[in-house]
Short mmCIF file of C-alpha atoms and ligand atoms in Angstrom, two decimals:
data_model
loop_
_atom_site.label_atom_id
_atom_site.label_comp_id
_atom_site.label_asym_id
_atom_site.label_seq_id
_atom_site.Cartn_x
_atom_site.Cartn_y
_atom_site.Cartn_z
CA UNK A 170 14.45 7.67 -7.01
CA UNK A 171 17.80 7.47 -8.70
CA UNK A 172 20.22 8.87 -6.14
CA UNK A 173 19.95 6.10 -3.61
CA UNK A 174 22.23 6.31 -0.64
CA UNK A 175 23.57 2.86 0.18
CA UNK A 176 21.79 1.13 3.06
CA UNK A 177 23.48 1.76 6.37
CA UNK A 178 22.59 -1.14 8.58
CA UNK A 179 22.73 -4.63 7.26
CA UNK A 180 21.90 -7.88 8.93
CA UNK A 181 19.73 -10.28 7.05
CA UNK A 182 18.01 -8.95 3.94
CA UNK A 183 20.83 -6.47 3.49
CA UNK A 184 23.64 -8.81 4.52
CA UNK A 185 26.78 -8.13 2.54
CA UNK A 186 25.57 -4.84 1.10
CA UNK A 187 27.59 -2.58 3.40
CA UNK A 188 29.25 0.38 1.74
CA UNK A 189 26.85 0.23 -1.16
CA UNK A 190 27.96 -3.16 -2.40
CA UNK A 191 25.66 -4.71 -4.99
CA UNK A 192 25.70 -8.47 -4.65
CA UNK A 193 26.10 -10.17 -8.00
CA UNK A 194 24.86 -13.74 -8.35
CA UNK A 195 28.09 -15.26 -7.14
CA UNK A 196 28.44 -12.94 -4.16
CA UNK A 197 24.79 -13.45 -3.36
CA UNK A 198 25.25 -17.21 -3.17
CA UNK A 199 28.40 -16.83 -1.14
CA UNK A 200 26.50 -14.65 1.33
CA UNK A 201 23.21 -16.53 1.59
CA UNK A 202 24.00 -20.01 0.27
CA UNK A 203 22.16 -21.75 -2.53
CA UNK A 204 18.41 -21.80 -2.70
CA UNK A 205 17.23 -25.38 -3.07
CA UNK A 206 14.03 -25.74 -5.03
CA UNK A 207 12.33 -29.13 -4.87
CA UNK A 208 12.71 -31.73 -7.59
CA UNK A 209 9.55 -32.33 -9.58
CA UNK A 210 8.58 -35.40 -7.56
CA UNK A 211 8.87 -33.58 -4.27
CA UNK A 212 7.06 -30.42 -5.25
CA UNK A 213 3.78 -31.43 -3.72
CA UNK A 214 5.24 -32.30 -0.35
CA UNK A 215 7.48 -29.24 -0.45
CA UNK A 216 4.52 -26.92 -1.01
CA UNK A 217 2.70 -28.19 2.05
CA UNK A 218 5.79 -27.94 4.21
CA UNK A 219 6.72 -24.52 2.88
CA UNK A 220 3.26 -23.07 3.45
CA UNK A 221 3.38 -24.37 7.01
CA UNK A 222 6.77 -22.82 7.48
CA UNK A 223 5.66 -19.45 6.15
CA UNK A 224 2.75 -19.52 8.56
CA UNK A 225 5.05 -20.46 11.45
CA UNK A 226 7.48 -17.74 10.41
CA UNK A 227 4.72 -15.20 10.93
CA UNK A 228 5.57 -13.37 7.73
CA UNK A 229 3.20 -10.57 6.80
CA UNK A 230 3.10 -8.67 3.51
CA UNK A 231 5.64 -5.85 3.46
CA UNK A 232 3.98 -3.82 0.73
CA UNK A 233 1.67 -1.95 3.07
CA UNK A 234 -1.28 -4.22 3.76
CA UNK A 235 0.44 -6.35 6.37
CA UNK A 236 -1.71 -9.38 5.59
CA UNK A 237 -0.35 -12.81 6.65
CA UNK A 238 1.51 -14.14 3.61
CA UNK A 239 0.71 -17.82 4.21
CA UNK A 240 -3.02 -17.12 4.22
CA UNK A 241 -2.79 -15.05 1.08
CA UNK A 242 -0.78 -17.72 -0.73
CA UNK A 243 -3.19 -20.45 0.25
CA UNK A 244 -5.73 -19.05 -2.18
CA UNK A 245 -3.15 -18.76 -4.97
CA UNK A 246 -2.05 -22.36 -4.44
CA UNK A 247 -5.51 -23.82 -4.63
CA UNK A 248 -6.58 -22.24 -7.88
CA UNK A 249 -7.50 -24.44 -10.80
CA UNK A 250 -5.61 -22.56 -13.53
CA UNK A 251 -1.90 -22.01 -13.08
CA UNK A 252 -1.38 -18.40 -12.02
CA UNK A 253 0.96 -15.68 -13.11
CA UNK A 254 3.31 -14.66 -10.29
CA UNK A 255 3.95 -10.92 -10.02
CA UNK A 256 6.61 -9.32 -7.85
CA UNK A 257 5.67 -5.77 -6.98
CA UNK A 258 8.69 -3.43 -6.93
CA UNK A 259 6.59 -0.39 -7.88
CA UNK A 260 7.10 1.49 -4.62
CA UNK A 261 4.82 4.39 -5.44
CA UNK A 262 5.25 5.96 -1.99
CA UNK A 263 7.53 8.96 -2.58
CA UNK A 264 9.08 8.61 0.89
CA UNK A 265 9.74 4.87 0.46
CA UNK A 266 13.00 3.61 -0.94
CA UNK A 267 13.28 0.16 0.57
CA UNK A 268 12.17 -1.93 -2.40
CA UNK A 269 14.48 0.11 -4.61
CA UNK A 270 17.35 -0.48 -2.19
CA UNK A 271 16.66 -4.21 -2.25
CA UNK A 272 16.47 -4.19 -6.04
CA UNK A 273 19.68 -2.18 -6.36
CA UNK A 274 21.80 -3.99 -3.78
CA UNK A 275 20.29 -7.44 -3.24
CA UNK A 276 18.35 -8.14 -6.44
CA UNK A 277 18.93 -11.89 -6.29
CA UNK A 278 17.12 -12.17 -3.00
CA UNK A 279 13.99 -10.76 -4.68
CA UNK A 280 14.43 -13.15 -7.61
CA UNK A 281 15.03 -16.16 -5.35
CA UNK A 282 11.86 -15.30 -3.47
CA UNK A 283 10.03 -15.03 -6.77
CA UNK A 284 11.09 -18.60 -7.55
CA UNK A 285 9.88 -19.78 -4.15
CA UNK A 286 6.55 -18.05 -4.76
CA UNK A 287 6.24 -19.39 -8.28
CA UNK A 288 6.98 -22.92 -7.10
CA UNK A 289 4.47 -22.58 -4.29
CA UNK A 290 1.70 -21.32 -6.53
CA UNK A 291 2.65 -23.52 -9.49
CA UNK A 292 2.91 -20.36 -11.57
CA UNK A 293 3.43 -20.45 -15.33
CA UNK A 294 5.80 -17.51 -15.25
CA UNK A 295 7.02 -14.57 -13.20
CA UNK A 296 6.70 -10.85 -13.90
CA UNK A 297 8.82 -8.42 -11.90
CA UNK A 298 7.24 -4.96 -12.03
CA UNK A 299 9.45 -1.91 -11.49
CA UNK A 300 8.27 1.66 -12.02
CA UNK A 301 9.41 3.09 -15.33
CA UNK A 302 11.00 6.11 -13.62
CA UNK A 303 13.30 3.96 -11.50
CA UNK A 304 16.17 3.19 -13.89
CA UNK A 305 18.59 2.15 -11.12
CA UNK A 306 16.33 -0.66 -9.90
CA UNK A 307 15.47 -1.69 -13.45
CA UNK A 308 19.12 -1.84 -14.39
CA UNK A 309 20.15 -3.88 -11.36
CA UNK A 310 17.36 -6.42 -11.85
CA UNK A 311 18.08 -6.68 -15.56
CA UNK A 312 21.72 -7.34 -14.76
CA UNK A 313 20.69 -9.90 -12.14
CA UNK A 314 18.59 -11.78 -14.68
CA UNK A 315 21.48 -11.94 -17.09
CA UNK A 316 23.81 -13.11 -14.30
CA UNK A 317 21.41 -15.94 -13.59
CA UNK A 318 21.21 -16.83 -17.26
CA UNK A 319 25.00 -16.93 -17.47
CA UNK A 320 25.02 -19.28 -14.46
CA UNK A 321 22.37 -21.40 -16.22
CA UNK A 322 19.90 -20.83 -13.48
CA UNK A 323 16.53 -20.24 -15.15
CA UNK A 324 13.87 -22.45 -13.57
CA UNK A 325 11.14 -20.00 -14.57
CA UNK A 326 10.40 -17.54 -17.32
CA UNK A 327 10.97 -14.15 -15.73
CA UNK A 328 9.87 -10.93 -17.42
CA UNK A 329 11.03 -7.57 -16.13
CA UNK A 330 8.23 -5.09 -16.84
CA UNK A 331 8.03 -1.33 -16.30
CA UNK A 332 4.59 0.18 -15.68
CA UNK A 333 4.19 3.96 -15.34
CA UNK A 334 5.51 5.30 -12.06
CA UNK A 335 2.35 6.69 -10.55
CA UNK A 336 1.28 6.59 -6.92
CA UNK A 337 -1.68 4.27 -7.46
CA UNK A 338 -0.10 2.26 -10.30
CA UNK A 339 1.38 -0.18 -7.78
CA UNK A 340 -2.04 -0.91 -6.26
CA UNK A 341 -2.58 -4.55 -7.09
CA UNK A 342 -5.67 -4.22 -9.25
CA UNK A 343 -3.96 -1.38 -11.16
CA UNK A 344 -0.90 -3.52 -11.69
CA UNK A 345 -3.01 -6.48 -12.84
CA UNK A 346 -4.92 -4.14 -15.14
CA UNK A 347 -1.72 -2.85 -16.72
CA UNK A 348 -0.26 -6.34 -17.13
CA UNK A 349 -3.49 -7.17 -18.90
CA UNK A 350 -2.75 -4.49 -21.47
CA UNK A 351 -4.98 -1.78 -20.02
CA UNK A 352 -4.22 1.46 -18.15
CA UNK A 353 -2.46 1.22 -14.80
CA UNK A 354 -5.52 2.34 -12.85
CA UNK A 355 -7.33 0.43 -10.12
CA UNK A 356 -10.47 -1.46 -11.01
CA UNK A 357 -13.59 -1.66 -8.91
CA UNK A 358 -13.92 -5.02 -7.20
CA UNK A 359 -17.18 -5.75 -5.49
CA UNK A 360 -15.60 -8.07 -2.94
CA UNK A 361 -12.25 -7.65 -1.26
CA UNK A 362 -9.89 -9.36 -1.12
CA UNK A 363 -10.80 -10.44 -4.59
CA UNK A 364 -9.19 -12.63 -7.19
CA UNK A 365 -7.01 -10.83 -9.68
CA UNK A 366 -7.02 -11.85 -13.31
CA UNK A 367 -4.15 -11.31 -15.71
CA UNK A 368 -4.34 -12.63 -19.26
CA UNK A 369 -7.23 -14.84 -18.15
CA UNK A 370 -5.09 -16.43 -15.49
CA UNK A 371 -5.22 -15.83 -11.76
CA UNK A 372 -2.66 -13.25 -10.71
CA UNK A 373 -0.75 -13.53 -7.45
CA UNK A 374 1.04 -10.32 -6.50
CA UNK A 375 3.57 -10.03 -3.71
CA UNK A 376 5.82 -7.20 -2.61
CA UNK A 377 9.58 -7.26 -3.28
CA UNK A 378 10.56 -7.31 0.40
CA UNK A 379 8.05 -10.08 1.13
CA UNK A 380 9.62 -12.03 -1.69
CA UNK A 381 13.12 -11.48 -0.31
CA UNK A 382 11.94 -12.65 3.11
CA UNK A 383 10.67 -15.85 1.52
CA UNK A 384 14.07 -16.43 -0.05
CA UNK A 385 15.51 -16.43 3.46
CA UNK A 386 12.75 -18.50 5.07
CA UNK A 387 13.19 -21.15 2.37
CA UNK A 388 16.89 -21.35 3.26
CA UNK A 389 16.91 -20.99 6.99
CA UNK A 390 13.48 -21.95 8.21
CA UNK A 391 10.76 -20.23 10.20
CA UNK A 392 12.41 -20.20 13.63
CA UNK A 393 15.40 -18.37 12.32
CA UNK A 394 13.14 -15.86 10.58
CA UNK A 395 11.04 -15.21 13.68
CA UNK A 396 14.13 -14.66 15.77
CA UNK A 397 14.89 -11.56 13.70
CA UNK A 398 12.08 -9.72 15.48
CA UNK A 399 11.63 -8.56 19.06
CA UNK A 400 8.81 -9.60 21.38
CA UNK A 401 5.84 -11.00 19.48
CA UNK A 402 7.02 -9.42 16.22
CA UNK A 403 8.48 -11.73 13.57
CA UNK A 404 11.51 -11.03 11.43
CA UNK A 405 13.34 -7.92 10.39
CA UNK A 406 11.96 -5.27 8.12
CA UNK A 407 13.23 -2.46 5.95
CA UNK A 408 12.35 1.05 7.08
CA UNK A 409 12.90 4.16 4.98
CA UNK A 410 13.76 7.00 7.34
CA UNK A 411 13.54 10.66 6.42
CA UNK A 412 12.39 13.96 7.90
CA UNK A 413 14.36 15.89 10.51
CA UNK A 414 17.29 13.48 10.51
CA UNK A 415 20.94 13.78 9.52
CA UNK A 416 21.20 10.49 7.70
CA UNK A 417 18.03 9.62 5.83
CA UNK A 418 18.05 6.20 4.23
CA UNK A 419 16.94 2.59 4.39
CA UNK A 420 17.63 0.61 7.55
CA UNK A 421 16.97 -3.02 8.34
CA UNK A 422 15.55 -3.30 11.83
CA UNK A 423 14.07 -6.04 13.98
CA UNK A 424 10.30 -5.65 13.92
CA UNK A 425 9.26 -4.72 17.42
CA UNK A 426 12.19 -2.33 18.00
CA UNK A 427 10.94 0.75 19.88
CA UNK A 428 10.10 3.38 17.27
CA UNK A 429 12.42 5.84 18.98
CA UNK A 430 15.39 3.50 18.50
CA UNK A 431 14.52 2.96 14.87
CA UNK A 432 14.50 6.71 14.29
CA UNK A 433 17.78 7.06 16.21
CA UNK A 434 19.54 5.08 13.45
CA UNK A 435 19.09 8.02 11.10
CA UNK A 436 20.54 10.47 13.66
CA UNK A 437 17.76 12.95 14.46
CA UNK A 438 18.67 16.62 14.25
CA UNK A 439 17.00 17.30 17.58
CA UNK A 440 14.34 15.94 19.89
CA UNK A 441 11.78 14.07 17.80
CA UNK A 442 8.11 14.77 18.55
CA UNK A 443 6.51 12.19 16.32
CA UNK A 444 6.49 10.69 12.88
CA UNK A 445 4.50 10.01 9.80
CA UNK A 446 4.31 6.23 9.50
CA UNK A 447 3.44 3.95 6.62
CA UNK A 448 3.37 6.37 3.74
CA UNK A 449 1.34 9.29 2.46
CA UNK A 450 -1.78 7.25 3.07
CA UNK A 451 -0.50 6.36 6.52
CA UNK A 452 -0.80 8.00 9.90
CA UNK A 453 0.87 10.65 11.99
CA UNK A 454 1.78 9.56 15.49
CA UNK A 455 2.75 11.78 18.40
CA UNK A 456 5.30 11.53 21.23
CA UNK A 457 3.49 8.74 23.07
CA UNK A 458 3.98 6.33 20.18
CA UNK A 459 7.76 6.80 20.14
CA UNK A 460 8.17 4.16 22.83
CA UNK A 461 5.85 1.72 21.08
CA UNK A 462 7.31 -1.33 19.36
CA UNK A 463 7.66 -0.73 15.63
CA UNK A 464 5.34 -3.56 14.55
CA UNK A 465 1.72 -4.07 13.65
CA UNK A 466 0.63 -5.03 17.14
CA UNK A 467 2.86 -2.43 18.77
CA UNK A 468 1.48 0.45 16.74
CA UNK A 469 -2.15 -0.67 16.69
CA UNK A 470 -3.01 1.17 19.93
CA UNK A 471 -1.91 4.36 18.17
CA UNK A 472 -4.11 3.63 15.16
CA UNK A 473 -1.01 3.10 13.08
CA UNK A 474 1.09 0.38 11.46
CA UNK A 475 4.46 0.10 9.69
CA UNK A 476 2.61 -0.01 6.33
CA UNK A 477 5.13 0.32 3.52
CA UNK A 478 7.95 1.01 5.98
CA UNK A 479 7.96 4.79 5.64
CA UNK A 480 9.04 6.77 8.71
CA UNK A 481 9.19 10.55 8.40
CA UNK A 482 10.45 11.80 11.75
CA UNK A 483 9.59 15.38 12.72
CA UNK A 484 10.87 17.68 15.40
CA UNK A 485 8.09 20.26 15.25
CA UNK A 486 10.04 22.80 13.20
CA UNK A 487 7.43 22.81 10.45
CA UNK A 488 3.70 23.43 10.73
CA UNK A 489 1.56 20.29 11.06
CA UNK A 490 -1.36 21.89 9.26
CA UNK A 491 0.82 22.96 6.35
CA UNK A 492 2.41 19.51 6.07
CA UNK A 493 -1.01 17.88 6.07
CA UNK A 494 -2.21 20.26 3.36
CA UNK A 495 0.84 19.45 1.23
CA UNK A 496 0.19 15.72 1.38
CA UNK A 497 -3.52 16.23 0.74
CA UNK A 498 -2.78 18.28 -2.39
CA UNK A 499 -0.17 15.85 -3.64
CA UNK A 500 -2.40 12.81 -3.14
CA UNK A 501 -5.35 14.65 -4.72
CA UNK A 502 -3.22 15.15 -7.82
CA UNK A 503 -2.37 11.44 -7.82
CA UNK A 504 -6.00 10.35 -8.07
CA UNK A 505 -6.53 8.04 -11.01
CA UNK A 506 -9.46 10.24 -12.01
CA UNK A 507 -12.12 7.56 -12.07
CA UNK A 508 -14.34 7.91 -9.01
CA UNK A 509 -16.35 11.03 -8.18
CA UNK A 510 -15.71 11.12 -4.43
CA UNK A 511 -11.95 10.84 -5.08
CA UNK A 512 -11.79 13.15 -8.12
CA UNK A 513 -13.85 15.94 -6.49
CA UNK A 514 -13.49 15.15 -2.82
CA UNK A 515 -9.73 15.10 -2.51
CA UNK A 516 -9.13 18.47 -4.21
CA UNK A 517 -11.92 20.02 -2.11
CA UNK A 518 -10.30 18.64 1.04
CA UNK A 519 -6.87 19.85 -0.05
CA UNK A 520 -8.19 23.36 -0.73
CA UNK A 521 -9.78 23.57 2.70
CA UNK A 522 -6.60 22.41 4.38
CA UNK A 523 -4.62 24.97 2.38
CA UNK A 524 -6.95 27.76 3.47
CA UNK A 525 -6.52 26.71 7.05
CA UNK A 526 -2.76 26.34 6.66
CA UNK A 527 -2.45 29.80 5.12
CA UNK A 528 -4.11 31.27 8.17
CA UNK A 529 -7.18 32.47 6.36
CA UNK A 530 -10.09 32.78 8.71
CA UNK A 531 -12.99 30.99 7.13
CA UNK A 532 -15.74 30.24 9.57
CA UNK A 533 -16.67 26.60 9.95
CA UNK A 534 -13.67 25.38 7.98
CA UNK A 535 -12.73 22.65 10.46
CA UNK A 536 -16.28 21.32 10.40
CA UNK A 537 -16.25 21.36 6.61
CA UNK A 538 -13.02 19.36 6.57
CA UNK A 539 -14.45 16.84 9.01
CA UNK A 540 -17.61 16.42 7.00
CA UNK A 541 -15.63 15.96 3.79
CA UNK A 542 -13.57 13.23 5.45
CA UNK A 543 -16.83 11.52 6.34
CA UNK A 544 -18.18 11.85 2.78
CA UNK A 545 -15.02 10.70 0.99
CA UNK A 546 -14.20 7.69 3.15
CA UNK A 547 -14.80 4.27 1.60
CA UNK A 548 -16.29 5.59 -1.62
CA UNK A 549 -13.52 5.05 -4.17
CA UNK A 550 -12.77 1.92 -6.16
CA UNK A 551 -9.43 1.65 -4.42
CA UNK A 552 -8.16 2.60 -0.98
CA UNK A 553 -6.42 5.77 -2.21
CA UNK A 554 -9.00 8.24 -0.85
CA UNK A 555 -9.34 6.23 2.38
CA UNK A 556 -5.61 6.59 2.93
CA UNK A 557 -5.89 10.37 2.64
CA UNK A 558 -8.80 10.38 5.07
CA UNK A 559 -6.84 8.31 7.56
CA UNK A 560 -3.84 10.60 7.25
CA UNK A 561 -5.84 13.80 7.78
CA UNK A 562 -7.72 12.32 10.72
CA UNK A 563 -4.45 11.34 12.37
CA UNK A 564 -3.12 14.86 11.73
CA UNK A 565 -6.13 16.32 13.53
CA UNK A 566 -5.28 14.22 16.56
CA UNK A 567 -1.50 14.65 16.58
CA UNK A 568 -1.41 18.33 15.59
CA UNK A 569 -4.53 19.24 17.57
CA UNK A 570 -2.93 22.43 18.91
CA UNK A 571 -1.75 23.54 15.48
CA UNK A 572 -5.19 22.96 13.98
CA UNK A 573 -6.83 24.78 16.87
CA UNK A 574 -4.53 27.78 16.56
CA UNK A 575 -5.02 27.99 12.80
CA UNK A 576 -8.79 27.76 13.15
CA UNK A 577 -8.72 30.62 15.64
CA UNK A 578 -6.61 32.71 13.31
CA UNK A 579 -3.54 32.79 15.55
CA UNK A 580 -0.57 33.78 13.41
CA UNK A 581 1.41 30.59 12.80
CA UNK A 582 4.98 31.05 14.05
CA UNK A 583 6.12 28.35 11.63
CA UNK A 584 4.40 29.70 8.53
CA UNK A 585 6.81 29.30 5.66
CA UNK A 586 9.06 26.87 7.56
CA UNK A 587 10.64 24.31 5.24
CA UNK A 588 8.72 21.07 4.81
CA UNK A 589 10.17 17.80 6.11
CA UNK A 590 8.36 15.84 3.40
CA UNK A 591 9.78 14.47 0.21
CA UNK A 592 7.07 15.38 -2.25
CA UNK A 593 8.04 14.97 -5.88
CA UNK A 594 6.30 16.95 -8.58
CA UNK A 595 3.10 15.25 -9.60
CA UNK A 596 3.90 13.91 -13.04
CA UNK A 597 2.46 16.70 -15.14
CA UNK A 598 1.59 14.66 -18.15
CA UNK A 599 -0.68 11.85 -17.10
CA UNK A 600 0.81 8.61 -18.24
CA UNK A 601 -1.09 5.47 -17.41
CA UNK A 602 -0.23 3.04 -20.20
CA UNK O 117 -31.64 -12.48 3.90
CA UNK O 118 -30.46 -8.94 4.23
CA UNK O 119 -29.42 -7.06 1.11
CA UNK O 120 -27.84 -3.70 0.56
CA UNK O 121 -27.08 -1.36 -2.31
CA UNK O 122 -23.57 -0.84 -3.62
CA UNK O 123 -22.14 1.54 -6.21
CA UNK O 124 -19.30 0.87 -8.60
CA UNK O 125 -17.68 4.33 -8.38
CA UNK O 126 -15.73 3.87 -11.60
CA UNK O 127 -18.83 3.20 -13.65
CA UNK O 128 -21.07 5.77 -11.94
CA UNK O 129 -21.69 8.97 -13.96
CA UNK O 130 -22.76 11.06 -10.98
CA UNK O 131 -25.99 12.33 -12.52
CA UNK O 132 -27.86 11.10 -9.50
CA UNK O 133 -30.74 9.37 -11.23
CA UNK O 134 -30.83 6.68 -8.54
CA UNK O 135 -31.30 9.19 -5.74
CA UNK O 136 -34.36 10.59 -7.50
CA UNK O 137 -35.83 7.11 -7.79
CA UNK O 138 -35.00 5.94 -4.28
CA UNK O 139 -34.52 8.96 -2.02
CA UNK O 140 -35.21 6.75 0.99
CA UNK O 141 -32.11 4.68 0.25
CA UNK O 142 -29.75 6.98 -1.60
CA UNK O 143 -28.68 10.55 -1.07
CA UNK O 144 -26.17 12.53 -3.09
CA UNK O 145 -22.93 14.19 -2.11
CA UNK O 146 -22.30 17.78 -3.14
CA UNK O 147 -20.84 16.62 -6.44
CA UNK O 148 -23.85 14.51 -7.32
CA UNK O 149 -22.50 11.07 -6.55
CA UNK O 150 -24.69 8.62 -4.65
CA UNK O 151 -24.27 7.90 -0.96
CA UNK O 152 -25.94 4.69 0.16
CA UNK O 153 -27.94 5.22 3.34
CA UNK O 154 -28.09 2.53 5.99
CA UNK O 155 -26.51 -0.87 6.31
CA UNK O 156 -29.27 -2.86 4.67
CA UNK O 157 -32.51 -2.26 2.81
CA UNK O 158 -35.72 -2.31 4.88
CA UNK O 159 -38.24 -4.80 3.48
CA UNK O 160 -40.70 -2.18 2.27
CA UNK O 161 -38.04 -0.57 0.05
CA UNK O 162 -36.83 -3.70 -1.73
CA UNK O 163 -38.96 -2.95 -4.78
CA UNK O 164 -37.73 0.62 -4.97
CA UNK O 165 -34.15 -0.58 -4.70
CA UNK O 166 -34.61 -3.04 -7.52
CA UNK O 167 -36.11 -0.37 -9.71
CA UNK O 168 -33.19 1.96 -9.05
CA UNK O 169 -30.76 -0.82 -9.91
CA UNK O 170 -32.56 -1.63 -13.14
CA UNK O 171 -32.75 1.99 -14.20
CA UNK O 172 -29.15 2.95 -13.51
CA UNK O 173 -27.91 3.99 -16.96
CA UNK O 174 -24.36 2.86 -16.23
CA UNK O 175 -25.19 -0.38 -14.45
CA UNK O 176 -23.17 1.05 -11.59
CA UNK O 177 -25.72 0.29 -8.91
CA UNK O 178 -26.14 -3.26 -7.68
CA UNK O 179 -27.59 -5.31 -4.87
CA UNK O 180 -25.42 -7.34 -2.58
CA UNK O 181 -26.22 -9.81 0.11
CA UNK O 182 -25.12 -8.67 3.54
CA UNK O 183 -22.77 -11.41 4.71
CA UNK O 184 -23.40 -11.32 8.43
CA UNK O 185 -26.71 -9.77 9.37
CA UNK O 186 -25.51 -6.46 10.69
CA UNK O 187 -27.53 -5.51 13.68
CA UNK O 188 -26.16 -2.04 14.06
CA UNK O 189 -26.22 -1.37 17.76
CA UNK O 190 -28.10 1.83 18.33
CA UNK O 191 -27.87 3.64 21.60
CA UNK O 192 -31.04 5.32 22.57
S1 LIG K 706 -10.51 5.92 -5.70
FE1 LIG K 706 -9.33 7.50 -6.75
S2 LIG K 706 -7.36 6.59 -7.15
FE2 LIG K 706 -8.76 4.90 -6.63
S3 LIG K 706 -9.58 4.21 -8.58
FE3 LIG K 706 -10.99 5.76 -7.86
S4 LIG K 706 -10.28 7.68 -8.74
FE4 LIG K 706 -8.63 6.19 -8.93
S1 LIG K 707 -28.06 6.15 -11.41
FE1 LIG K 707 -26.21 4.92 -11.59
S2 LIG K 707 -24.78 6.19 -12.72
FE2 LIG K 707 -26.42 7.52 -12.01
S3 LIG K 707 -25.69 8.36 -10.07
FE3 LIG K 707 -26.85 6.54 -9.57
S4 LIG K 707 -25.36 4.89 -9.52
FE4 LIG K 707 -24.39 6.60 -10.57
#
């Protein structure tokens, strides 16, 4: 996560960051203008207007869930106790770099958004959570906070905090848990979406890119924000492109851009056959989806969504079964080790996929995989296992021929082909505190 | 009012006591963790369900009201 290539396209969120330019507080204000927070007397009126504007802007959470931000905030605003505002820069998805890019190059946009959110929710303070193993983002945000202090701009208490950098540690109940002094593992919540509690206060958690979007909406209004997207999609978004491309990196694109054109920004090495979208708990899509608009509604017919903005483009040079097995094993190792169906189910699933990928003829293996998907789905405390199930199911559909050939024991012509996936080592020593 | 069984998978120990008490409502996966059968509890099994809930050693099993009465469409 340290060697970040500078973002290559820049329009709104990434304005002024061309050539790897980090915007300090002064440059940030010169680029975006000042953020005007309401005077005490106007706060009430401002909140109502702002919530309306966020709804009109059509902003949806950019952390993966894609839930309408205005609706989510409504519950945070109406609480009786003043909440703690948390900005989630954890970015546990190994193939995602967009929140890190924002933090490294446009940190003040995230912090401005945090102030908008804290004003909206009447928060007592703000915590900005960055994974411990992301020193570049931590450093840039730390510097940004001191730049704001030097400019005497400190309307809120802001704490920069660094939870362990695990895949599920950025899940919101895990983050709340850790901020509460416990381990960064998800907690079981009987009803979802549920209220989060941090230090006996309500916790409101929003993603870094969502926060940055709010910083822009507060300045320029909802119509301007909407106009960043194409068709019925609202605003721009940050996509992290990797896979069989020449120039992997983070690109800001209008939501609703045809997926093919988004991938083209990273200069594909050859004809692209499909992509992994969302993250390692996301979905594979095949050639038909390449002409779909890159947006929630555009990808829905393909059972997919932009999720956390991950796009791994593939040209068919590696084996779909082997890639699926790799992700299954990696995600199995990232289980927080709490729930039986996740702890036992994911490794079992990974082993079966590995057998199939290695071309071992085990009768009934496909059926066993399918039945394990059935058994695992929906039975963890968090959505981690469900994400794996979704991913494997999509792989079955998109790589149907590969799976078929492997099941029939046909020698895989791409056995041993290099993987297109960025899969870091699972942190050997389990660190959750 | 329809009710159903739920499991807190973090608390559950996977010894499968509940499935022994209420085999009509709970089966076990191959690792011994409970799988809740059906969308809601048929009237005649309410008592059994309550017993299973009360006897769960980890208090992992609980009853929950089904928000919208789920009439699962069955094709016959
Ligand atoms: S489902 Fe898996 S990752 Fe989620 S809390 Fe349970 S054990 Fe942890
Ligand atoms: S009795 Fe309770 S702890 Fe035991 S398997 Fe059932 S739900 Fe889990």
